[in-house]
PDB file of C-alpha atoms in Angstrom:
ATOM      1  CA  MET A  18     -29.622 -15.812  12.432  1.00  0.00           C
ATOM      2  CA  SER A  19     -28.116 -12.554  13.607  1.00  0.00           C
ATOM      3  CA  THR A  20     -26.025 -10.430  11.276  1.00  0.00           C
ATOM      4  CA  ALA A  21     -24.136  -8.800  14.154  1.00  0.00           C
ATOM      5  CA  LEU A  22     -20.357  -9.061  14.086  1.00  0.00           C
ATOM      6  CA  VAL A  23     -18.803 -11.450  16.554  1.00  0.00           C
ATOM      7  CA  HIS A  24     -16.155  -9.985  18.847  1.00  0.00           C
ATOM      8  CA  ARG A  25     -12.924 -11.948  18.404  1.00  0.00           C
ATOM      9  CA  PRO A  26     -10.237 -10.635  20.794  1.00  0.00           C
ATOM     10  CA  THR A  27      -7.592 -13.135  19.652  1.00  0.00           C
ATOM     11  CA  GLU A  28      -8.090 -12.132  16.020  1.00  0.00           C
ATOM     12  CA  ASN A  29      -7.751  -8.451  16.912  1.00  0.00           C
ATOM     13  CA  ALA A  30      -4.578  -9.155  18.918  1.00  0.00           C
ATOM     14  CA  ALA A  31      -3.070 -11.113  16.035  1.00  0.00           C
ATOM     15  CA  LEU A  32      -3.791  -8.331  13.561  1.00  0.00           C
ATOM     16  CA  LYS A  33      -2.266  -5.703  15.850  1.00  0.00           C
ATOM     17  CA  SER A  34       0.917  -7.746  16.324  1.00  0.00           C
ATOM     18  CA  VAL A  35       1.707  -7.863  12.610  1.00  0.00           C
ATOM     19  CA  GLN A  36       4.659  -5.689  11.687  1.00  0.00           C
ATOM     20  CA  TYR A  37       4.546  -4.094   8.251  1.00  0.00           C
ATOM     21  CA  ASN A  38       8.182  -3.439   7.580  1.00  0.00           C
ATOM     22  CA  VAL A  39       8.396  -3.392   3.796  1.00  0.00           C
ATOM     23  CA  GLN A  40      11.163  -1.244   2.408  1.00  0.00           C
ATOM     24  CA  THR A  41      10.388   0.766  -0.691  1.00  0.00           C
ATOM     25  CA  PRO A  42      13.010   1.800  -3.240  1.00  0.00           C
ATOM     26  CA  PRO A  43      14.397   5.356  -3.079  1.00  0.00           C
ATOM     27  CA  VAL A  44      12.004   8.113  -4.147  1.00  0.00           C
ATOM     28  CA  GLU A  45      14.203   9.016  -7.121  1.00  0.00           C
ATOM     29  CA  THR A  46      13.994   5.453  -8.446  1.00  0.00           C
ATOM     30  CA  LEU A  47      10.222   5.344  -8.027  1.00  0.00           C
ATOM     31  CA  ALA A  48       9.837   8.677  -9.803  1.00  0.00           C
ATOM     32  CA  ASP A  49      11.992   7.492 -12.723  1.00  0.00           C
ATOM     33  CA  LEU A  50      10.017   4.252 -13.001  1.00  0.00           C
ATOM     34  CA  LEU A  51       6.741   6.187 -12.878  1.00  0.00           C
ATOM     35  CA  ILE A  52       7.875   8.369 -15.771  1.00  0.00           C
ATOM     36  CA  GLU A  53       8.866   5.287 -17.767  1.00  0.00           C
ATOM     37  CA  ALA A  54       5.532   3.580 -17.065  1.00  0.00           C
ATOM     38  CA  ARG A  55       3.636   6.680 -18.225  1.00  0.00           C
ATOM     39  CA  GLU A  56       5.692   6.874 -21.422  1.00  0.00           C
ATOM     40  CA  ALA A  57       5.082   3.168 -22.104  1.00  0.00           C
ATOM     41  CA  GLY A  58       1.329   3.511 -21.491  1.00  0.00           C
ATOM     42  CA  ASP A  59       1.438   0.956 -18.663  1.00  0.00           C
ATOM     43  CA  ARG A  60      -1.685   1.896 -16.693  1.00  0.00           C
ATOM     44  CA  TYR A  61      -1.214  -0.824 -14.060  1.00  0.00           C
ATOM     45  CA  GLY A  62       2.420   0.186 -13.530  1.00  0.00           C
ATOM     46  CA  VAL A  63       1.460   3.853 -13.259  1.00  0.00           C
ATOM     47  CA  ARG A  64      -1.177   3.086 -10.624  1.00  0.00           C
ATOM     48  CA  LEU A  65       1.175   0.838  -8.643  1.00  0.00           C
ATOM     49  CA  LEU A  66       4.137   3.210  -8.780  1.00  0.00           C
ATOM     50  CA  ASP A  67       1.947   6.196  -7.950  1.00  0.00           C
ATOM     51  CA  CYS A  68       0.781   4.454  -4.776  1.00  0.00           C
ATOM     52  CA  LEU A  69       4.337   3.416  -3.877  1.00  0.00           C
ATOM     53  CA  LEU A  70       5.583   6.949  -4.419  1.00  0.00           C
ATOM     54  CA  ASP A  71       2.804   8.374  -2.233  1.00  0.00           C
ATOM     55  CA  ARG A  72       3.694   5.898   0.508  1.00  0.00           C
ATOM     56  CA  ALA A  73       7.426   6.654   0.213  1.00  0.00           C
ATOM     57  CA  LEU A  74       6.741  10.386   0.506  1.00  0.00           C
ATOM     58  CA  GLY A  75       4.439   9.901   3.484  1.00  0.00           C
ATOM     59  CA  LEU A  76       1.349  11.084   1.633  1.00  0.00           C
ATOM     60  CA  ALA A  77      -0.503   7.799   2.192  1.00  0.00           C
ATOM     61  CA  THR A  78      -0.752   5.780   5.377  1.00  0.00           C
ATOM     62  CA  GLY A  79      -1.909   2.537   3.807  1.00  0.00           C
ATOM     63  CA  GLU A  80      -5.123   2.535   5.833  1.00  0.00           C
ATOM     64  CA  ALA A  81      -8.404   1.711   4.155  1.00  0.00           C
ATOM     65  CA  PRO A  82     -10.990   4.525   4.185  1.00  0.00           C
TER      66      PRO A  82
END
């Protein structure tokens, strides 16, 4: 059995047609929540809010490396 990837044009077309239109809260709100999560010792919240803040500021594109 071959381990080569199978070309699936319909799958690629479906993935390209998906619109990611998720609105994030204002940057000020995210920054305040990040500070609160750090003070509370909420590591999961800090990681999540840090990523959201990066995305809101345009520092992250959301693409996998």
